[in-house]
Short mmCIF file of C-alpha atoms and ligand atoms in Angstrom, two decimals:
data_model
loop_
_atom_site.label_atom_id
_atom_site.label_comp_id
_atom_site.label_asym_id
_atom_site.label_seq_id
_atom_site.Cartn_x
_atom_site.Cartn_y
_atom_site.Cartn_z
CA MET F 1 14.26 18.47 28.03
CA THR F 2 16.26 18.35 24.77
CA VAL F 3 15.72 20.91 22.01
CA VAL F 4 15.54 19.52 18.49
CA ARG F 5 15.93 21.77 15.59
CA GLY F 6 15.08 20.84 11.91
CA ARG F 7 12.75 18.48 10.59
CA GLN F 8 12.20 15.03 11.70
CA PHE F 9 12.97 12.73 9.20
CA PHE F 10 9.89 10.71 8.53
CA GLN F 11 10.76 7.04 7.29
CA ASN F 12 7.76 5.43 8.40
CA PRO F 13 5.58 3.39 6.06
CA GLY F 14 2.48 5.29 6.51
CA PRO F 15 1.43 8.16 7.32
CA THR F 16 4.25 9.58 5.35
CA ASN F 17 5.63 13.01 4.80
CA ILE F 18 2.53 15.18 3.78
CA PRO F 19 4.09 18.26 1.27
CA ASP F 20 3.55 21.61 2.56
CA ARG F 21 1.46 22.07 -0.78
CA ILE F 22 -0.97 19.39 0.20
CA LEU F 23 -1.11 21.17 3.97
CA ARG F 24 -1.54 24.53 2.38
CA ALA F 25 -4.44 23.49 0.44
CA MET F 26 -6.08 22.21 3.44
CA ASP F 27 -5.80 25.58 4.98
CA ARG F 28 -9.19 26.88 3.91
CA PRO F 29 -12.62 27.29 5.16
CA ALA F 30 -14.98 24.51 5.13
CA LEU F 31 -17.80 24.46 1.92
CA ASP F 32 -21.17 23.51 1.62
CA PHE F 33 -20.22 19.60 0.63
CA MET F 34 -23.51 19.43 -1.33
CA GLY F 35 -22.95 22.57 -3.25
CA ALA F 36 -21.57 22.88 -6.83
CA GLU F 37 -17.84 24.19 -5.92
CA PHE F 38 -17.42 21.02 -3.83
CA ARG F 39 -18.82 18.97 -6.57
CA ALA F 40 -16.26 20.31 -8.95
CA ILE F 41 -13.37 19.34 -6.38
CA ALA F 42 -14.49 16.02 -5.97
CA GLU F 43 -14.92 15.68 -9.52
CA GLU F 44 -11.30 16.48 -10.15
CA CYS F 45 -10.43 14.23 -7.35
CA TYR F 46 -12.21 11.21 -8.84
CA ALA F 47 -10.85 12.01 -12.38
CA GLY F 48 -7.33 12.07 -10.93
CA LEU F 49 -7.95 8.78 -8.64
CA ARG F 50 -8.94 6.88 -12.03
CA HIS F 51 -5.80 8.19 -13.35
CA VAL F 52 -3.45 6.55 -10.30
CA PHE F 53 -5.77 3.33 -10.30
CA LYS F 54 -5.44 3.05 -13.80
CA THR F 55 -9.06 2.64 -14.33
CA ASP F 56 -12.42 3.79 -15.90
CA GLN F 57 -14.39 2.12 -13.47
CA ALA F 58 -16.05 2.81 -10.06
CA ILE F 59 -14.06 4.58 -7.32
CA ILE F 60 -15.75 4.65 -4.06
CA ALA F 61 -14.32 7.31 -1.23
CA TYR F 62 -14.79 7.16 2.18
CA ALA F 63 -13.92 8.77 5.52
CA SER F 64 -11.97 6.07 6.65
CA ASN F 65 -8.71 4.34 7.19
CA GLY F 66 -7.39 1.44 5.31
CA HIS F 67 -9.71 -0.98 7.49
CA GLY F 68 -12.77 0.32 6.68
CA ALA F 69 -12.26 0.22 3.16
CA TRP F 70 -11.00 -3.44 3.60
CA GLU F 71 -14.42 -4.04 5.14
CA ALA F 72 -16.19 -2.49 2.65
CA ALA F 73 -14.63 -4.59 -0.07
CA ILE F 74 -15.96 -7.53 1.66
CA VAL F 75 -19.33 -6.36 2.95
CA ASN F 76 -20.05 -5.36 -0.09
CA VAL F 77 -19.61 -8.38 -2.82
CA PHE F 78 -20.07 -11.48 -0.16
CA SER F 79 -22.74 -13.28 1.71
CA PRO F 80 -22.40 -15.17 4.78
CA GLY F 81 -20.38 -18.54 4.53
CA ASP F 82 -18.53 -17.24 1.02
CA ARG F 83 -15.14 -18.91 0.92
CA VAL F 84 -12.44 -16.67 -0.12
CA LEU F 85 -8.65 -17.56 -0.80
CA VAL F 86 -5.92 -15.62 0.73
CA PRO F 87 -2.55 -15.86 -0.12
CA GLU F 88 -0.25 -15.45 3.00
CA THR F 89 2.36 -12.62 2.58
CA GLY F 90 2.43 -11.40 6.02
CA TYR F 91 0.69 -9.50 8.80
CA PHE F 92 -1.67 -7.22 6.53
CA SER F 93 -2.91 -10.31 4.53
CA LEU F 94 -3.28 -12.35 7.69
CA ASN F 95 -5.32 -9.13 8.90
CA TRP F 96 -7.48 -8.92 6.04
CA GLY F 97 -8.17 -12.62 6.27
CA ASN F 98 -9.12 -12.36 10.15
CA LEU F 99 -11.44 -9.41 9.19
CA ALA F 100 -13.13 -11.81 6.34
CA GLN F 101 -13.58 -14.35 9.00
CA GLU F 102 -15.07 -12.29 11.62
CA LEU F 103 -17.65 -11.11 9.18
CA GLY F 104 -18.70 -14.66 8.51
CA LEU F 105 -16.74 -15.53 5.42
CA GLU F 106 -15.05 -18.94 4.87
CA VAL F 107 -11.60 -18.17 4.58
CA GLU F 108 -8.97 -20.57 3.36
CA THR F 109 -5.06 -18.98 3.66
CA LEU F 110 -2.76 -20.13 0.95
CA PRO F 111 0.29 -20.87 2.83
CA GLY F 112 3.30 -18.48 1.67
CA ASP F 113 6.88 -17.41 1.89
CA TRP F 114 6.84 -14.21 3.74
CA ARG F 115 9.83 -13.36 2.27
CA ALA F 116 9.48 -14.43 -1.41
CA GLY F 117 5.78 -13.48 -1.81
CA VAL F 118 2.80 -15.08 -3.57
CA ASP F 119 3.42 -17.66 -5.94
CA PRO F 120 1.36 -17.54 -9.09
CA GLU F 121 1.70 -21.26 -9.47
CA ALA F 122 0.38 -22.20 -6.02
CA VAL F 123 -2.55 -19.82 -6.75
CA GLU F 124 -3.30 -21.69 -10.02
CA ALA F 125 -3.02 -25.40 -8.82
CA ARG F 126 -5.09 -24.37 -5.84
CA LEU F 127 -7.95 -22.95 -8.37
CA ARG F 128 -7.72 -25.56 -10.80
CA GLU F 129 -8.64 -28.04 -7.56
CA ASP F 130 -11.74 -25.98 -6.87
CA LYS F 131 -13.93 -27.77 -9.65
CA ALA F 132 -17.09 -26.77 -8.31
CA HIS F 133 -15.98 -22.82 -8.06
CA THR F 134 -16.60 -22.78 -4.09
CA ILE F 135 -13.99 -19.73 -3.78
CA LYS F 136 -15.67 -16.98 -4.53
CA ALA F 137 -12.80 -14.62 -4.25
CA VAL F 138 -8.86 -14.40 -4.51
CA MET F 139 -8.15 -11.88 -1.95
CA GLN F 140 -4.34 -10.56 -1.79
CA VAL F 141 -2.11 -7.62 -0.95
CA HIS F 142 -0.15 -5.91 -4.12
CA ASN F 143 2.37 -4.57 -1.55
CA GLU F 144 2.93 -6.44 1.87
CA THR F 145 4.03 -3.23 4.10
CA ALA F 146 5.09 -5.65 6.78
CA THR F 147 7.93 -7.40 4.65
CA GLY F 148 8.54 -5.16 1.73
CA VAL F 149 7.27 -7.52 -0.72
CA THR F 150 5.74 -6.39 -3.84
CA ASN F 151 3.43 -9.27 -5.39
CA ARG F 152 3.09 -9.90 -9.03
CA ILE F 153 -0.44 -8.95 -9.71
CA ALA F 154 -0.57 -9.19 -13.37
CA GLU F 155 1.04 -12.91 -13.16
CA ILE F 156 -1.17 -13.99 -10.55
CA ARG F 157 -3.99 -12.45 -12.89
CA ARG F 158 -2.71 -14.93 -15.54
CA ALA F 159 -2.88 -17.47 -13.04
CA ILE F 160 -6.43 -17.19 -11.98
CA ASP F 161 -7.31 -16.94 -15.90
CA ALA F 162 -5.27 -19.95 -16.29
CA ALA F 163 -7.16 -22.31 -13.84
CA ARG F 164 -10.25 -20.85 -16.14
CA HIS F 165 -11.84 -19.71 -12.59
CA PRO F 166 -14.57 -16.93 -12.16
CA ALA F 167 -13.09 -15.56 -8.50
CA LEU F 168 -13.37 -12.16 -8.13
CA TYR F 169 -9.77 -10.61 -7.77
CA MET F 170 -9.30 -8.23 -5.15
CA VAL F 171 -6.30 -6.34 -4.39
CA ASP F 172 -5.03 -4.26 -1.46
CA VAL F 173 -3.20 -1.27 -2.81
CA ILE F 174 -2.86 0.92 0.11
CA SER F 175 1.34 0.57 0.20
CA SER F 176 1.71 0.76 -3.46
CA LEU F 177 -0.77 3.08 -4.77
CA GLY F 178 1.07 5.96 -6.23
CA SER F 179 4.00 4.69 -5.50
CA ILE F 180 4.65 1.17 -7.51
CA ASP F 181 2.64 0.60 -10.89
CA PHE F 182 -0.55 -0.94 -10.38
CA ARG F 183 -3.24 -1.22 -13.30
CA MET F 184 -6.91 -2.13 -12.03
CA ASP F 185 -8.11 -2.55 -15.63
CA GLU F 186 -5.29 -3.97 -17.31
CA TRP F 187 -4.81 -6.47 -14.54
CA GLN F 188 -8.88 -7.31 -14.56
CA VAL F 189 -9.04 -6.90 -10.73
CA ASP F 190 -12.43 -6.47 -9.49
CA VAL F 191 -11.65 -4.80 -6.19
CA VAL F 192 -9.14 -2.32 -5.48
CA VAL F 193 -8.30 -1.01 -1.49
CA GLY F 194 -6.70 2.11 -1.35
CA GLY F 195 -5.73 4.48 1.40
CA SER F 196 -4.91 8.29 1.56
CA GLN F 197 -1.62 8.51 4.09
CA LYS F 198 1.03 6.68 1.78
CA GLY F 199 1.51 7.13 -1.80
CA LEU F 200 -0.86 9.85 -2.20
CA MET F 201 0.88 11.99 0.41
CA MET F 202 -2.10 13.07 2.55
CA PRO F 203 -2.78 12.65 6.01
CA PRO F 204 -4.99 9.20 6.80
CA GLY F 205 -8.54 9.34 7.07
CA MET F 206 -9.73 8.92 3.51
CA ALA F 207 -9.98 5.34 1.99
CA PHE F 208 -10.95 4.08 -1.27
CA THR F 209 -12.53 0.99 -3.35
CA GLY F 210 -12.21 0.84 -6.68
CA ALA F 211 -15.12 -1.62 -8.34
CA SER F 212 -15.16 -3.43 -11.73
CA GLN F 213 -18.80 -3.93 -13.15
CA LYS F 214 -18.39 -7.76 -11.83
CA ALA F 215 -18.11 -6.47 -8.32
CA LEU F 216 -20.98 -4.20 -8.57
CA GLN F 217 -22.88 -6.74 -10.05
CA ALA F 218 -22.09 -9.01 -6.86
CA ALA F 219 -22.90 -6.17 -4.83
CA GLN F 220 -26.55 -6.50 -5.99
CA ALA F 221 -26.58 -9.91 -4.96
CA ALA F 222 -24.21 -9.93 -1.90
CA ARG F 223 -26.01 -10.73 1.46
CA LEU F 224 -23.88 -9.58 4.28
CA PRO F 225 -25.22 -6.87 6.25
CA ARG F 226 -23.81 -3.08 5.07
CA VAL F 227 -25.24 0.25 5.72
CA TYR F 228 -22.62 3.14 5.61
CA TRP F 229 -20.25 1.23 3.08
CA ASP F 230 -23.32 0.17 0.70
CA TRP F 231 -22.25 1.18 -2.68
CA ARG F 232 -26.03 0.54 -3.75
CA LYS F 233 -26.40 3.91 -2.02
CA LEU F 234 -23.41 5.56 -2.87
CA VAL F 235 -22.89 4.21 -7.01
CA THR F 236 -24.85 5.62 -9.81
CA GLY F 237 -23.69 3.46 -12.90
CA ASN F 238 -20.10 3.50 -12.73
CA ARG F 239 -19.69 6.67 -10.58
CA GLN F 240 -20.25 7.62 -7.11
CA THR F 241 -22.65 10.00 -6.70
CA ALA F 242 -23.30 10.17 -2.97
CA PHE F 243 -21.44 10.22 0.00
CA ASN F 244 -22.90 9.02 3.48
CA GLY F 245 -23.29 12.06 5.84
CA THR F 246 -20.90 14.70 5.80
CA ALA F 247 -18.07 14.52 3.02
CA PRO F 248 -14.22 15.04 4.48
CA VAL F 249 -13.88 18.27 2.48
CA HIS F 250 -10.57 19.26 4.00
CA LEU F 251 -9.46 15.97 2.95
CA PHE F 252 -11.13 16.16 -0.70
CA TYR F 253 -8.95 19.59 -0.57
CA GLY F 254 -5.59 18.01 -0.12
CA LEU F 255 -6.63 15.06 -2.22
CA GLN F 256 -7.11 17.25 -5.24
CA GLU F 257 -3.72 18.81 -4.87
CA ALA F 258 -2.18 15.31 -4.51
CA VAL F 259 -3.81 14.34 -7.67
CA ARG F 260 -2.77 17.57 -9.50
CA MET F 261 1.15 16.80 -8.05
CA LEU F 262 1.31 13.41 -9.14
CA ALA F 263 -0.03 14.47 -12.78
CA GLU F 264 2.53 17.18 -12.87
CA GLU F 265 5.23 14.94 -12.18
CA GLY F 266 3.79 12.21 -14.20
CA LEU F 267 3.26 8.51 -13.05
CA ASP F 268 5.91 6.88 -14.93
CA HIS F 269 8.34 9.58 -13.09
CA VAL F 270 6.66 8.89 -10.19
CA PHE F 271 7.34 4.92 -10.22
CA ALA F 272 11.03 5.57 -11.64
CA ARG F 273 11.69 7.75 -8.36
CA HIS F 274 10.17 5.40 -6.23
CA ARG F 275 12.60 2.70 -7.63
CA ARG F 276 15.68 4.95 -7.66
CA LEU F 277 15.15 5.78 -4.00
CA ALA F 278 14.41 2.20 -3.16
CA GLU F 279 17.61 0.80 -4.97
CA ALA F 280 19.79 3.28 -3.23
CA THR F 281 18.20 1.89 -0.02
CA ARG F 282 19.18 -1.72 -1.00
CA ARG F 283 22.54 -0.95 -1.95
CA ALA F 284 23.00 0.56 1.25
CA VAL F 285 21.53 -2.54 2.96
CA ARG F 286 23.56 -4.66 1.11
CA VAL F 287 26.94 -3.25 2.41
CA TRP F 288 25.64 -3.09 5.95
CA ARG F 289 25.06 -7.33 5.07
CA GLY F 290 29.16 -7.32 5.26
CA ASN F 291 30.62 -8.60 8.81
CA ASP F 292 27.64 -10.61 9.45
CA GLY F 293 25.22 -7.57 9.62
CA PRO F 294 21.62 -7.22 8.61
CA GLU F 295 19.94 -8.00 5.45
CA ILE F 296 17.14 -7.02 3.31
CA PHE F 297 14.23 -9.57 4.26
CA ALA F 298 12.57 -9.75 0.89
CA THR F 299 14.60 -12.58 -0.83
CA ASP F 300 13.57 -12.60 -4.56
CA PRO F 301 14.86 -9.23 -6.21
CA ARG F 302 11.75 -9.23 -8.52
CA THR F 303 9.69 -8.69 -5.85
CA GLN F 304 11.69 -6.37 -3.43
CA SER F 305 9.54 -3.37 -2.72
CA ASP F 306 10.04 -0.04 -4.27
CA SER F 307 7.84 2.02 -1.46
CA ILE F 308 9.57 0.02 1.70
CA THR F 309 12.69 -1.49 2.71
CA THR F 310 12.02 -4.34 5.38
CA VAL F 311 15.47 -4.97 7.16
CA LEU F 312 16.09 -8.27 9.17
CA LEU F 313 18.70 -8.00 11.97
CA GLN F 314 20.67 -11.52 12.58
CA ASP F 315 19.45 -13.69 15.52
CA GLY F 316 20.58 -12.20 18.87
CA GLN F 317 20.48 -8.48 17.52
CA ASP F 318 17.42 -6.11 18.48
CA ALA F 319 15.89 -4.09 15.78
CA GLU F 320 14.30 -2.05 18.22
CA ALA F 321 17.17 -0.88 19.88
CA VAL F 322 18.02 0.54 16.81
CA ARG F 323 14.95 2.34 16.07
CA SER F 324 15.13 4.12 19.09
CA VAL F 325 18.68 5.24 18.46
CA ALA F 326 17.52 6.62 15.21
CA LEU F 327 14.51 8.27 16.82
CA ASP F 328 16.08 9.67 20.11
CA ARG F 329 19.84 10.74 18.68
CA PHE F 330 19.27 11.38 15.12
CA ASN F 331 15.50 12.37 14.97
CA VAL F 332 14.90 9.71 12.20
CA SER F 333 11.33 8.06 12.42
CA LEU F 334 11.39 4.11 11.28
CA GLY F 335 8.93 1.58 11.15
CA GLY F 336 9.18 -1.18 13.52
CA GLY F 337 8.64 -4.90 13.32
CA LEU F 338 4.89 -6.55 13.08
CA ASP F 339 3.56 -9.64 14.11
CA ARG F 340 6.31 -12.30 14.37
CA LEU F 341 8.92 -10.07 13.02
CA ASP F 342 8.40 -7.70 15.77
CA GLY F 343 12.06 -6.97 17.55
CA HIS F 344 13.67 -8.71 14.31
CA VAL F 345 13.38 -6.33 11.87
CA PHE F 346 13.05 -2.30 11.18
CA ARG F 347 11.29 -0.76 8.18
CA ILE F 348 12.51 1.82 5.94
CA GLY F 349 9.64 3.50 4.32
CA HIS F 350 10.78 5.38 1.21
CA MET F 351 7.34 6.27 -0.56
CA GLY F 352 5.30 9.31 -1.26
CA ASP F 353 7.23 12.93 -0.96
CA LEU F 354 10.69 11.78 -0.92
CA ASN F 355 13.75 12.71 -2.93
CA GLU F 356 17.83 12.04 -2.90
CA PRO F 357 19.29 13.90 0.19
CA MET F 358 16.08 12.67 2.34
CA ILE F 359 16.90 9.04 1.53
CA LEU F 360 20.73 9.61 2.11
CA GLY F 361 20.04 11.53 5.53
CA ALA F 362 17.91 9.08 6.66
CA LEU F 363 20.18 6.12 5.58
CA ALA F 364 23.28 7.91 7.57
CA ALA F 365 21.18 8.31 10.71
CA ILE F 366 20.88 4.60 10.52
CA GLU F 367 24.25 3.53 9.59
CA MET F 368 25.08 5.63 12.52
CA SER F 369 22.60 4.13 14.43
CA LEU F 370 23.77 0.50 13.91
CA ALA F 371 27.05 1.45 15.08
CA VAL F 372 25.66 3.17 18.41
CA ALA F 373 23.34 0.28 19.08
CA GLY F 374 26.49 -2.04 18.80
CA VAL F 375 25.06 -4.03 15.74
CA PRO F 376 27.55 -5.75 13.80
CA HIS F 377 27.79 -4.44 9.79
CA GLY F 378 29.55 -3.53 7.00
CA LYS F 379 30.65 -0.06 6.65
CA GLY F 380 30.11 2.28 3.38
CA GLY F 381 26.43 1.43 2.95
CA VAL F 382 25.49 5.23 2.50
CA ALA F 383 28.76 5.55 0.32
CA ALA F 384 26.97 2.95 -1.68
CA ALA F 385 23.88 4.47 -2.04
CA MET F 386 25.35 8.20 -3.05
CA GLU F 387 27.64 6.19 -5.35
CA TYR F 388 24.43 4.63 -7.13
CA LEU F 389 22.43 8.00 -7.16
CA ALA F 390 25.20 9.88 -8.48
CA SER F 391 25.59 7.39 -11.60
CA GLU F 392 21.70 6.94 -12.25
CA ARG F 393 20.11 10.08 -14.04
CA ALA F 394 16.75 10.99 -12.81
N1 LIG S 1 -3.08 -2.99 4.24
C1 LIG S 1 -1.91 -2.50 4.04
C2 LIG S 1 -1.02 -3.08 3.05
C3 LIG S 1 -1.17 -1.45 4.93
O1 LIG S 1 0.19 -1.17 4.68
C4 LIG S 1 -2.31 -1.10 5.86
C5 LIG S 1 -1.65 -0.03 6.72
O2 LIG S 1 -0.40 0.27 7.07
C6 LIG S 1 -3.40 -1.43 6.20
C7 LIG S 1 -3.95 -2.28 4.98
C8 LIG S 1 -4.17 -0.87 6.97
O3 LIG S 1 -4.59 0.45 6.74
P1 LIG S 1 -5.18 1.65 8.01
O4 LIG S 1 -3.68 1.49 8.94
O5 LIG S 1 -5.12 2.94 7.18
O6 LIG S 1 -6.08 1.15 8.44
#
């Protein structure tokens, strides 16, 4: 067996690198989750989350992954047969829609270009057609982790308003929260779905839904069955006051440290750091595009994601071979292609606890892996990334 030294460069789009500070914060004995000491920790966590979600409304935390929070969002606001509009952006939008369908909703997919993201005009046009207001909600993904496309939430909000449509606006921020600016209150998002294991730099196992007053009202009338996820049992006013069963105490310890770290750096700086590392990545890929090499999957510069870059190989090239070389030979872990992109793309996660030398190390390993795997590409991608990072002030 080959002995591997040094840290693995973990460029997966979730879970992401967990800072030692967060790991150490969790290295503590358990605590009575009904007691005052735990309550104080939880309160600090909720306040920190409200800061990151940019909201003063309810945030409900669960022991769960993102799929659970997806389900919580649906069962709390809908009744059987309700119609929802799901703008298609890729694997995660389709899967959230599938989950809604299995729970008994009528799901209408708004076809979309996976490489460009949601067209606000198409949303507006569809909602204008719905004169009887049969569409109860627009459910969409902010940052489509499969494609590396970030949708323009503020513009889609304006599209809903322009159509004068009362639909709830529901947004999955699982791979944008804590990495890319998101403003629940300003953009009037009614239900927000988040998870712990990406921009919040935490282990998987905790998930959240943000709920506006309008969403909490909808929860009173909704008729889908719910027990574990039931906001009516968890929320008093607009604050979570109860947990169903044992609270995940250690995840709260970690979250307390995570929200402190985000506040300490300052959200604007967190977003700027992600933008800088993402831009360095994009510059490298643009150079690799030479010689008929791979390209950035997201075609519209306005929607290229600052938390993940999906890299599309040309026909006949195998993205999995590049990923295998990166992992087996250079100890760099990358994300693979999902759904119809399987084998055609690899994904470079650049979210969470990451800095310049980490991304440069990963990019260097990828450039070497392209060469080892025999994938034609332009040389000098890493140099272009270095040049950009050296010229760009933090
Ligand atoms: N939504 C998005 C945008 C995601 O990226 C993911 C996971 O990567 C999910 C939902 C599902 O989250 P989980 O895997 O925690 O269930």
